[in-house]
PDB file of C-alpha atoms in Angstrom:
ATOM      1  CA  MET O   1       0.287   0.219   0.202  1.00 56.00           C
ATOM      2  CA  GLY O   2       2.110   2.914  -1.423  1.00 44.00           C
ATOM      3  CA  TYR O   3       1.219   6.121  -0.924  1.00 43.00           C
ATOM      4  CA  SER O   4       2.383   9.293  -3.193  1.00 40.00           C
ATOM      5  CA  LYS O   5       1.416  12.814  -3.547  1.00 42.00           C
ATOM      6  CA  VAL O   6      -2.141  13.717  -3.405  1.00 43.00           C
ATOM      7  CA  ILE O   7      -4.557  15.677  -6.030  1.00 41.00           C
ATOM      8  CA  GLY O   8      -7.881  14.500  -5.400  1.00 52.00           C
ATOM      9  CA  ILE O   9     -10.830  13.289  -2.755  1.00 52.00           C
ATOM     10  CA  THR O  10     -14.086  11.856  -3.810  1.00 54.00           C
ATOM     11  CA  LEU O  11     -16.419  10.385  -1.286  1.00 50.00           C
ATOM     12  CA  TYR O  12     -19.512   8.601  -1.720  1.00 48.00           C
ATOM     13  CA  SER O  13     -23.078   9.816   0.227  1.00 39.00           C
ATOM     14  CA  VAL O  14     -24.484   7.737   2.915  1.00 35.00           C
ATOM     15  CA  ALA O  15     -27.258   6.054   3.278  1.00 37.00           C
ATOM     16  CA  VAL O  16     -28.976   6.256   7.106  1.00 30.00           C
ATOM     17  CA  LEU O  17     -29.715   3.062   9.027  1.00 31.00           C
ATOM     18  CA  GLN O  18     -31.459   2.473  12.254  1.00 30.00           C
ATOM     19  CA  SER O  19     -29.120   1.539  15.364  1.00 31.00           C
ATOM     20  CA  ALA O  20     -30.953  -0.007  18.140  1.00 31.00           C
ATOM     21  CA  ALA O  21     -27.817  -0.141  19.884  1.00 34.00           C
ATOM     22  CA  ILE O  22     -27.920   3.862  20.466  1.00 34.00           C
ATOM     23  CA  GLY O  23     -31.958   3.953  20.491  1.00 38.00           C
ATOM     24  CA  ASN O  24     -32.030   6.567  17.173  1.00 39.00           C
ATOM     25  CA  PHE O  25     -30.592   7.344  14.001  1.00 41.00           C
ATOM     26  CA  ILE O  26     -27.083   7.025  12.666  1.00 47.00           C
ATOM     27  CA  GLU O  27     -25.375   7.854   9.177  1.00 56.00           C
ATOM     28  CA  THR O  28     -23.474   5.270   7.644  1.00 71.00           C
ATOM     29  CA  PRO O  29     -20.508   6.707   6.957  1.00 79.00           C
ATOM     30  CA  ALA O  30     -19.522   8.184   3.617  1.00 78.00           C
ATOM     31  CA  ILE O  31     -16.272   5.914   2.088  1.00 81.00           C
ATOM     32  CA  GLY O  32     -14.236   7.857  -0.022  1.00 78.00           C
ATOM     33  CA  SER O  33     -11.229   7.970  -2.456  1.00 77.00           C
ATOM     34  CA  VAL O  34      -8.103  10.161  -2.025  1.00 75.00           C
ATOM     35  CA  ARG O  35      -7.011   9.995  -5.868  1.00 71.00           C
ATOM     36  CA  TYR O  36      -3.507  11.237  -7.079  1.00 67.00           C
ATOM     37  CA  GLY O  37      -3.109  12.080 -11.003  1.00 64.00           C
ATOM     38  CA  GLY O  38      -6.710  11.598 -11.614  1.00 66.00           C
ATOM     39  CA  LYS O  39      -5.916   7.945  -9.876  1.00 71.00           C
ATOM     40  CA  HIS O  40      -7.596   6.189  -6.848  1.00 75.00           C
ATOM     41  CA  ARG O  41      -4.832   5.625  -4.201  1.00 76.00           C
ATOM     42  CA  CYS O  42      -6.235   5.574  -0.610  1.00 82.00           C
ATOM     43  CA  ASN O  43      -9.783   5.836   0.679  1.00 86.00           C
ATOM     44  CA  ALA O  44     -11.933   7.709   3.578  1.00 86.00           C
ATOM     45  CA  ILE O  45     -14.455   7.492   5.795  1.00 88.00           C
ATOM     46  CA  GLY O  46     -17.003  10.185   6.250  1.00 84.00           C
ATOM     47  CA  VAL O  47     -17.646  11.436  10.081  1.00 86.00           C
ATOM     48  CA  ALA O  48     -19.396  14.982   9.446  1.00 82.00           C
ATOM     49  CA  SER O  49     -21.175  15.974   5.777  1.00 76.00           C
ATOM     50  CA  ASP O  50     -17.417  18.279   5.852  1.00 80.00           C
ATOM     51  CA  VAL O  51     -14.450  15.885   7.595  1.00 85.00           C
ATOM     52  CA  ALA O  52     -13.524  12.795   6.946  1.00 87.00           C
ATOM     53  CA  ILE O  53     -10.978  10.597   8.580  1.00 92.00           C
ATOM     54  CA  VAL O  54      -7.962   9.101   6.264  1.00 91.00           C
ATOM     55  CA  PRO O  55      -4.875   6.984   6.530  1.00 93.00           C
ATOM     56  CA  ALA O  56      -2.147  10.105   7.786  1.00 92.00           C
ATOM     57  CA  GLY O  57       0.309   8.525   5.292  1.00 88.00           C
ATOM     58  CA  CYS O  58      -2.383   8.935   2.364  1.00 84.00           C
ATOM     59  CA  ILE O  59      -2.592  13.395   2.238  1.00 80.00           C
ATOM     60  CA  ARG O  60       0.540  16.031   2.589  1.00 66.00           C
ATOM     61  CA  GLN O  61      -0.344  19.391   4.028  1.00 60.00           C
ATOM     62  CA  SER O  62       0.892  21.693   1.071  1.00 53.00           C
ATOM     63  CA  ASP O  63      -1.251  19.847  -1.518  1.00 51.00           C
ATOM     64  CA  PRO O  64      -2.750  22.941  -3.240  1.00 48.00           C
ATOM     65  CA  ILE O  65      -5.410  20.782  -5.396  1.00 48.00           C
ATOM     66  CA  GLN O  66      -7.538  18.017  -3.990  1.00 47.00           C
ATOM     67  CA  SER O  67     -11.321  18.046  -4.286  1.00 48.00           C
ATOM     68  CA  TYR O  68     -14.221  16.197  -3.297  1.00 45.00           C
ATOM     69  CA  SER O  69     -17.295  14.614  -4.902  1.00 43.00           C
ATOM     70  CA  ALA O  70     -20.446  12.106  -3.889  1.00 40.00           C
ATOM     71  CA  LEU O  71     -20.893   8.970  -5.519  1.00 45.00           C
ATOM     72  CA  LEU O  72     -22.919   5.586  -4.337  1.00 40.00           C
ATOM     73  CA  PRO O  73     -23.936   4.943  -0.628  1.00 43.00           C
ATOM     74  CA  SER O  74     -22.625   1.664   1.065  1.00 47.00           C
ATOM     75  CA  THR O  75     -24.320  -0.506   3.611  1.00 47.00           C
ATOM     76  CA  PRO O  76     -22.768  -2.909   5.504  1.00 47.00           C
ATOM     77  CA  ASP O  77     -24.143  -6.865   4.528  1.00 48.00           C
ATOM     78  CA  ARG O  78     -22.451  -9.864   5.008  1.00 45.00           C
ATOM     79  CA  SER O  79     -21.979 -10.786   2.132  1.00 49.00           C
ATOM     80  CA  THR O  80     -18.878  -9.919  -0.449  1.00 47.00           C
ATOM     81  CA  THR O  81     -20.137  -7.520  -3.393  1.00 49.00           C
ATOM     82  CA  ILE O  82     -17.823  -5.651  -6.128  1.00 46.00           C
ATOM     83  CA  HIS O  83     -19.907  -3.215  -8.660  1.00 44.00           C
ATOM     84  CA  PRO O  84     -19.561   0.079 -10.143  1.00 44.00           C
ATOM     85  CA  VAL O  85     -19.859   3.291  -8.572  1.00 49.00           C
ATOM     86  CA  ILE O  86     -21.461   6.589  -9.934  1.00 42.00           C
ATOM     87  CA  ASP O  87     -19.738   9.276  -9.674  1.00 47.00           C
ATOM     88  CA  SER O  88     -22.288  12.874  -9.404  1.00 44.00           C
ATOM     89  CA  GLN O  89     -19.567  15.196 -10.282  1.00 43.00           C
ATOM     90  CA  ARG O  90     -20.039  17.146  -6.822  1.00 52.00           C
ATOM     91  CA  ARG O  91     -16.748  18.638  -6.216  1.00 59.00           C
ATOM     92  CA  CYS O  92     -15.245  20.721  -3.334  1.00 59.00           C
ATOM     93  CA  GLN O  93     -11.726  21.949  -2.148  1.00 66.00           C
ATOM     94  CA  VAL O  94      -9.465  19.706   0.789  1.00 71.00           C
ATOM     95  CA  LYS O  95      -9.492  23.221   2.905  1.00 78.00           C
ATOM     96  CA  ARG O  96      -7.458  21.239   6.355  1.00 83.00           C
ATOM     97  CA  PHE O  97      -5.896  18.262   6.935  1.00 85.00           C
ATOM     98  CA  LEU O  98      -5.023  17.178  10.814  1.00 90.00           C
ATOM     99  CA  PRO O  99      -2.583  13.918  11.091  1.00 92.00           C
ATOM    100  CA  HIS O 100      -2.264  12.477  14.491  1.00 94.00           C
ATOM    101  CA  PRO O 101       0.193  14.212  16.443  1.00 94.00           C
ATOM    102  CA  SER O 102       2.282  10.468  16.947  1.00 93.00           C
ATOM    103  CA  HIS O 103       1.883  10.118  13.807  1.00 90.00           C
ATOM    104  CA  HIS O 104       5.418   8.116  11.996  1.00 89.00           C
ATOM    105  CA  PHE O 105       5.118   5.969   8.881  1.00 86.00           C
ATOM    106  CA  LEU O 106       2.639   3.438   9.958  1.00 87.00           C
ATOM    107  CA  SER O 107       2.178   4.255  13.304  1.00 91.00           C
ATOM    108  CA  ASN O 108      -0.545   6.447  14.579  1.00 95.00           C
ATOM    109  CA  ASN O 109      -1.490   6.332  11.245  1.00 96.00           C
ATOM    110  CA  ILE O 110      -4.644   8.317  10.973  1.00 97.00           C
ATOM    111  CA  GLY O 111      -5.665  11.421  10.136  1.00 94.00           C
ATOM    112  CA  LEU O 112      -8.616  13.867   9.464  1.00 91.00           C
ATOM    113  CA  ILE O 113      -9.753  16.630   6.440  1.00 83.00           C
ATOM    114  CA  GLN O 114     -12.232  18.976   6.194  1.00 82.00           C
ATOM    115  CA  VAL O 115     -13.942  19.878   2.792  1.00 74.00           C
ATOM    116  CA  GLY O 116     -15.608  22.966   1.500  1.00 70.00           C
ATOM    117  CA  CYS O 117     -18.030  23.061  -1.747  1.00 60.00           C
ATOM    118  CA  GLY O 118     -17.831  26.650  -2.844  1.00 59.00           C
ATOM    119  CA  ASN O 119     -20.912  28.595  -2.662  1.00 47.00           C
ATOM    120  CA  ARG O 120     -22.905  25.737  -2.177  1.00 46.00           C
ATOM    121  CA  GLY O 121     -21.049  24.963   1.763  1.00 41.00           C
ATOM    122  CA  VAL O 122     -20.917  22.729   3.882  1.00 44.00           C
ATOM    123  CA  SER O 123     -24.073  21.153   6.246  1.00 48.00           C
ATOM    124  CA  GLY O 124     -24.626  19.170   9.462  1.00 53.00           C
ATOM    125  CA  GLU O 125     -23.764  17.641  12.614  1.00 60.00           C
ATOM    126  CA  PRO O 126     -21.443  14.995  13.321  1.00 67.00           C
ATOM    127  CA  ASN O 127     -23.643  11.783  13.299  1.00 68.00           C
ATOM    128  CA  PHE O 128     -21.497   8.725  13.701  1.00 84.00           C
ATOM    129  CA  ALA O 129     -21.082   5.890  15.884  1.00 90.00           C
ATOM    130  CA  VAL O 130     -18.083   4.404  16.875  1.00 93.00           C
ATOM    131  CA  ARG O 131     -17.847   1.408  18.671  1.00 93.00           C
ATOM    132  CA  ASP O 132     -14.926  -1.241  19.717  1.00 94.00           C
ATOM    133  CA  VAL O 133     -14.447  -5.516  19.401  1.00 91.00           C
ATOM    134  CA  THR O 134     -13.425  -7.636  22.421  1.00 80.00           C
ATOM    135  CA  GLY O 135     -14.011 -10.935  20.441  1.00 83.00           C
ATOM    136  CA  HIS O 136     -13.585 -12.598  16.866  1.00 87.00           C
ATOM    137  CA  GLU O 137     -16.682 -10.985  15.636  1.00 89.00           C
ATOM    138  CA  ARG O 138     -17.388 -10.329  11.886  1.00 90.00           C
ATOM    139  CA  LEU O 139     -17.203  -6.826  10.744  1.00 93.00           C
ATOM    140  CA  THR O 140     -17.793  -5.388   7.040  1.00 91.00           C
ATOM    141  CA  LEU O 141     -14.726  -3.632   4.877  1.00 90.00           C
ATOM    142  CA  VAL O 142     -16.082  -0.804   2.531  1.00 88.00           C
ATOM    143  CA  GLY O 143     -14.233   0.790   0.235  1.00 85.00           C
ATOM    144  CA  LEU O 144     -13.015   1.238  -3.998  1.00 79.00           C
ATOM    145  CA  ALA O 145     -11.641  -1.896  -5.373  1.00 67.00           C
ATOM    146  CA  PRO O 146      -7.857  -2.383  -4.953  1.00 62.00           C
ATOM    147  CA  ALA O 147      -6.278  -0.625  -8.355  1.00 57.00           C
ATOM    148  CA  SER O 148      -9.527   0.398  -9.123  1.00 54.00           C
ATOM    149  CA  SER O 149     -11.259   3.981  -9.034  1.00 52.00           C
ATOM    150  CA  ARG O 150     -14.650   2.869 -10.431  1.00 61.00           C
ATOM    151  CA  ARG O 151     -15.348  -0.521  -8.448  1.00 70.00           C
ATOM    152  CA  GLN O 152     -16.494  -0.681  -4.998  1.00 76.00           C
ATOM    153  CA  LEU O 153     -15.234  -3.475  -2.562  1.00 79.00           C
ATOM    154  CA  VAL O 154     -17.880  -4.792  -0.045  1.00 83.00           C
ATOM    155  CA  THR O 155     -16.776  -7.789   2.115  1.00 84.00           C
ATOM    156  CA  PRO O 156     -16.688  -9.337   5.379  1.00 89.00           C
ATOM    157  CA  VAL O 157     -13.938  -9.536   7.457  1.00 92.00           C
ATOM    158  CA  HIS O 158     -12.986 -11.809  10.858  1.00 94.00           C
ATOM    159  CA  VAL O 159     -11.372 -10.386  13.847  1.00 96.00           C
ATOM    160  CA  GLN O 160      -8.066 -12.480  14.465  1.00 95.00           C
ATOM    161  CA  ASP O 161      -6.253 -12.462  17.973  1.00 95.00           C
ATOM    162  CA  CYS O 162      -3.497  -9.667  17.981  1.00 93.00           C
ATOM    163  CA  ALA O 163      -0.830 -12.773  17.915  1.00 95.00           C
ATOM    164  CA  VAL O 164      -1.337 -13.505  14.677  1.00 95.00           C
ATOM    165  CA  CYS O 165      -0.006  -9.824  13.365  1.00 95.00           C
ATOM    166  CA  LEU O 166       2.584  -9.893  15.925  1.00 95.00           C
ATOM    167  CA  GLU O 167       4.136 -12.609  14.244  1.00 95.00           C
ATOM    168  CA  GLU O 168       3.262 -10.989  10.757  1.00 94.00           C
ATOM    169  CA  TYR O 169       4.390  -7.322  11.085  1.00 92.00           C
ATOM    170  CA  GLY O 170       6.783  -6.591  14.367  1.00 84.00           C
ATOM    171  CA  ALA O 171       5.438  -3.225  14.885  1.00 87.00           C
ATOM    172  CA  PHE O 172       1.489  -4.415  14.739  1.00 93.00           C
ATOM    173  CA  ASP O 173       0.325  -2.702  18.257  1.00 95.00           C
ATOM    174  CA  CYS O 174      -2.787  -4.683  20.497  1.00 94.00           C
ATOM    175  CA  MET O 175      -4.306  -1.872  21.691  1.00 94.00           C
ATOM    176  CA  ARG O 176      -4.236   0.258  19.288  1.00 96.00           C
ATOM    177  CA  GLN O 177      -4.697  -1.736  15.766  1.00 97.00           C
ATOM    178  CA  LEU O 178      -7.128  -4.743  14.816  1.00 97.00           C
ATOM    179  CA  CYS O 179      -5.933  -7.780  13.224  1.00 97.00           C
ATOM    180  CA  LEU O 180      -7.747  -8.752  10.240  1.00 95.00           C
ATOM    181  CA  GLN O 181      -8.322 -11.578   7.526  1.00 92.00           C
ATOM    182  CA  LEU O 182     -10.082 -11.530   4.529  1.00 88.00           C
ATOM    183  CA  VAL O 183     -12.934 -13.809   4.464  1.00 85.00           C
ATOM    184  CA  GLY O 184     -15.890 -14.913   1.350  1.00 71.00           C
ATOM    185  CA  LYS O 185     -14.658 -15.174  -2.324  1.00 66.00           C
ATOM    186  CA  TYR O 186     -12.835 -11.913  -2.433  1.00 62.00           C
ATOM    187  CA  ARG O 187     -10.238 -13.489  -0.672  1.00 66.00           C
ATOM    188  CA  SER O 188      -9.176 -16.191  -2.919  1.00 59.00           C
ATOM    189  CA  LYS O 189      -9.019 -12.941  -5.638  1.00 62.00           C
ATOM    190  CA  LEU O 190      -6.645 -10.533  -3.501  1.00 61.00           C
ATOM    191  CA  ASN O 191      -3.120 -10.156  -5.515  1.00 62.00           C
ATOM    192  CA  ASN O 192      -3.100  -6.512  -4.695  1.00 66.00           C
ATOM    193  CA  LEU O 193      -3.670  -4.130  -2.047  1.00 72.00           C
ATOM    194  CA  ASP O 194      -2.868  -0.711  -3.891  1.00 76.00           C
ATOM    195  CA  GLY O 195      -5.546   1.694  -2.750  1.00 82.00           C
ATOM    196  CA  LEU O 196      -6.985  -0.479  -0.412  1.00 87.00           C
ATOM    197  CA  ALA O 197      -6.166   1.721   2.559  1.00 90.00           C
ATOM    198  CA  GLY O 198      -8.529   4.038   4.611  1.00 91.00           C
ATOM    199  CA  ALA O 199     -11.614   1.350   3.770  1.00 92.00           C
ATOM    200  CA  GLY O 200     -13.677   1.808   6.385  1.00 93.00           C
ATOM    201  CA  VAL O 201     -14.358  -1.328   8.911  1.00 95.00           C
ATOM    202  CA  LEU O 202     -17.942  -1.005  10.240  1.00 93.00           C
ATOM    203  CA  ALA O 203     -20.543  -3.175  12.336  1.00 91.00           C
ATOM    204  CA  LEU O 204     -23.787  -3.876  10.733  1.00 85.00           C
ATOM    205  CA  ASP O 205     -25.640  -1.367  12.718  1.00 84.00           C
ATOM    206  CA  GLY O 206     -23.045   1.353  10.834  1.00 85.00           C
ATOM    207  CA  SER O 207     -20.937   2.141  13.849  1.00 91.00           C
ATOM    208  CA  ILE O 208     -16.972   3.251  12.581  1.00 95.00           C
ATOM    209  CA  VAL O 209     -14.749   0.002  14.371  1.00 96.00           C
ATOM    210  CA  GLY O 210     -11.551   0.687  12.279  1.00 97.00           C
ATOM    211  CA  LEU O 211      -9.792   2.225   9.069  1.00 97.00           C
ATOM    212  CA  LEU O 212      -7.687  -0.163   7.216  1.00 96.00           C
ATOM    213  CA  SER O 213      -3.868   0.777   7.652  1.00 95.00           C
ATOM    214  CA  TYR O 214      -2.043  -1.740   5.557  1.00 92.00           C
ATOM    215  CA  GLY O 215      -1.349  -5.727   4.951  1.00 87.00           C
ATOM    216  CA  PHE O 216       0.131  -7.858   2.053  1.00 79.00           C
ATOM    217  CA  ALA O 217      -1.864 -10.185  -0.846  1.00 72.00           C
ATOM    218  CA  ASN O 218      -2.454 -13.530   1.174  1.00 79.00           C
ATOM    219  CA  SER O 219      -1.745 -12.074   4.729  1.00 87.00           C
ATOM    220  CA  SER O 220      -3.187 -10.414   7.348  1.00 92.00           C
ATOM    221  CA  LEU O 221      -4.791  -6.922   7.139  1.00 94.00           C
ATOM    222  CA  VAL O 222      -4.167  -4.325   9.916  1.00 96.00           C
ATOM    223  CA  ALA O 223      -6.856  -1.431  10.633  1.00 97.00           C
ATOM    224  CA  GLU O 224      -6.448   1.437  13.142  1.00 98.00           C
ATOM    225  CA  ARG O 225      -8.675   1.035  16.088  1.00 97.00           C
ATOM    226  CA  VAL O 226     -10.816   3.850  15.758  1.00 97.00           C
ATOM    227  CA  LYS O 227     -12.452   3.108  19.260  1.00 97.00           C
ATOM    228  CA  PHE O 228      -8.527   4.062  20.275  1.00 97.00           C
ATOM    229  CA  TYR O 229      -8.472   7.186  18.756  1.00 97.00           C
ATOM    230  CA  GLU O 230     -11.962   8.428  19.378  1.00 95.00           C
ATOM    231  CA  LEU O 231     -11.410  11.269  21.385  1.00 95.00           C
ATOM    232  CA  PHE O 232      -8.826  12.388  18.993  1.00 96.00           C
ATOM    233  CA  VAL O 233     -11.281  12.361  16.222  1.00 94.00           C
ATOM    234  CA  ARG O 234     -14.362  13.868  17.739  1.00 92.00           C
ATOM    235  CA  GLU O 235     -11.849  17.135  19.401  1.00 93.00           C
ATOM    236  CA  MET O 236     -10.205  17.664  15.789  1.00 92.00           C
ATOM    237  CA  VAL O 237     -13.412  17.458  14.371  1.00 89.00           C
ATOM    238  CA  SER O 238     -15.178  19.607  16.690  1.00 87.00           C
ATOM    239  CA  SER O 239     -12.013  22.014  16.574  1.00 85.00           C
ATOM    240  CA  LEU O 240     -12.542  21.730  12.430  1.00 80.00           C
ATOM    241  CA  ARG O 241     -15.997  22.662  12.610  1.00 73.00           C
ATOM    242  CA  GLU O 242     -14.972  26.110  14.659  1.00 73.00           C
ATOM    243  CA  LEU O 243     -12.760  27.230  12.627  1.00 67.00           C
TER     244      LEU O 243
END
């Protein structure tokens, strides 16, 4: 999952689900596409109408030309699907980027971007839920399919013991990261992870569980555990919206 200079970002629209866990409506987060030279580089998770979580290594503070547009919504489920997405051509400027203060390479690989849509503006309060996992749950990975900017991947993933990723990746951190395994029919077809970083790891109720950080074909995937970073995310969302 290599990164290079970013010049564009595209975000999908959102779907709304009923969450029994919190007793009210929450938004299934928009999953976006960060682009370089018109090509998909990584994903992003929308947490407000104008703010998204991204892998910190995928964005550069100084990039002057970044944009935003809406695509099809995603709904977490237990099946594996790969289908086209439709670009609505709504484009906005990436105004600000806030990386985690302890980000270094693949450590604390998380940050936030704020986008603005010119005269159209942005609206809506943050309305997202974050939760942790404690066992070997099945979750849903949602993002643009690797090496493609026009196909959306929705596939189940299984939470593994952290010992698996500790053996595969020496820098793995059990407190702040999730060790995931692809399941379903897409697992046997995976041979290229380029562009899959930043995909959302979601619960069935739309809660955000993880932000995909890195991994290798035929090996485990590593996601940043968003619950670990929840205070950082919510404080940064609030600070961005006050500017």
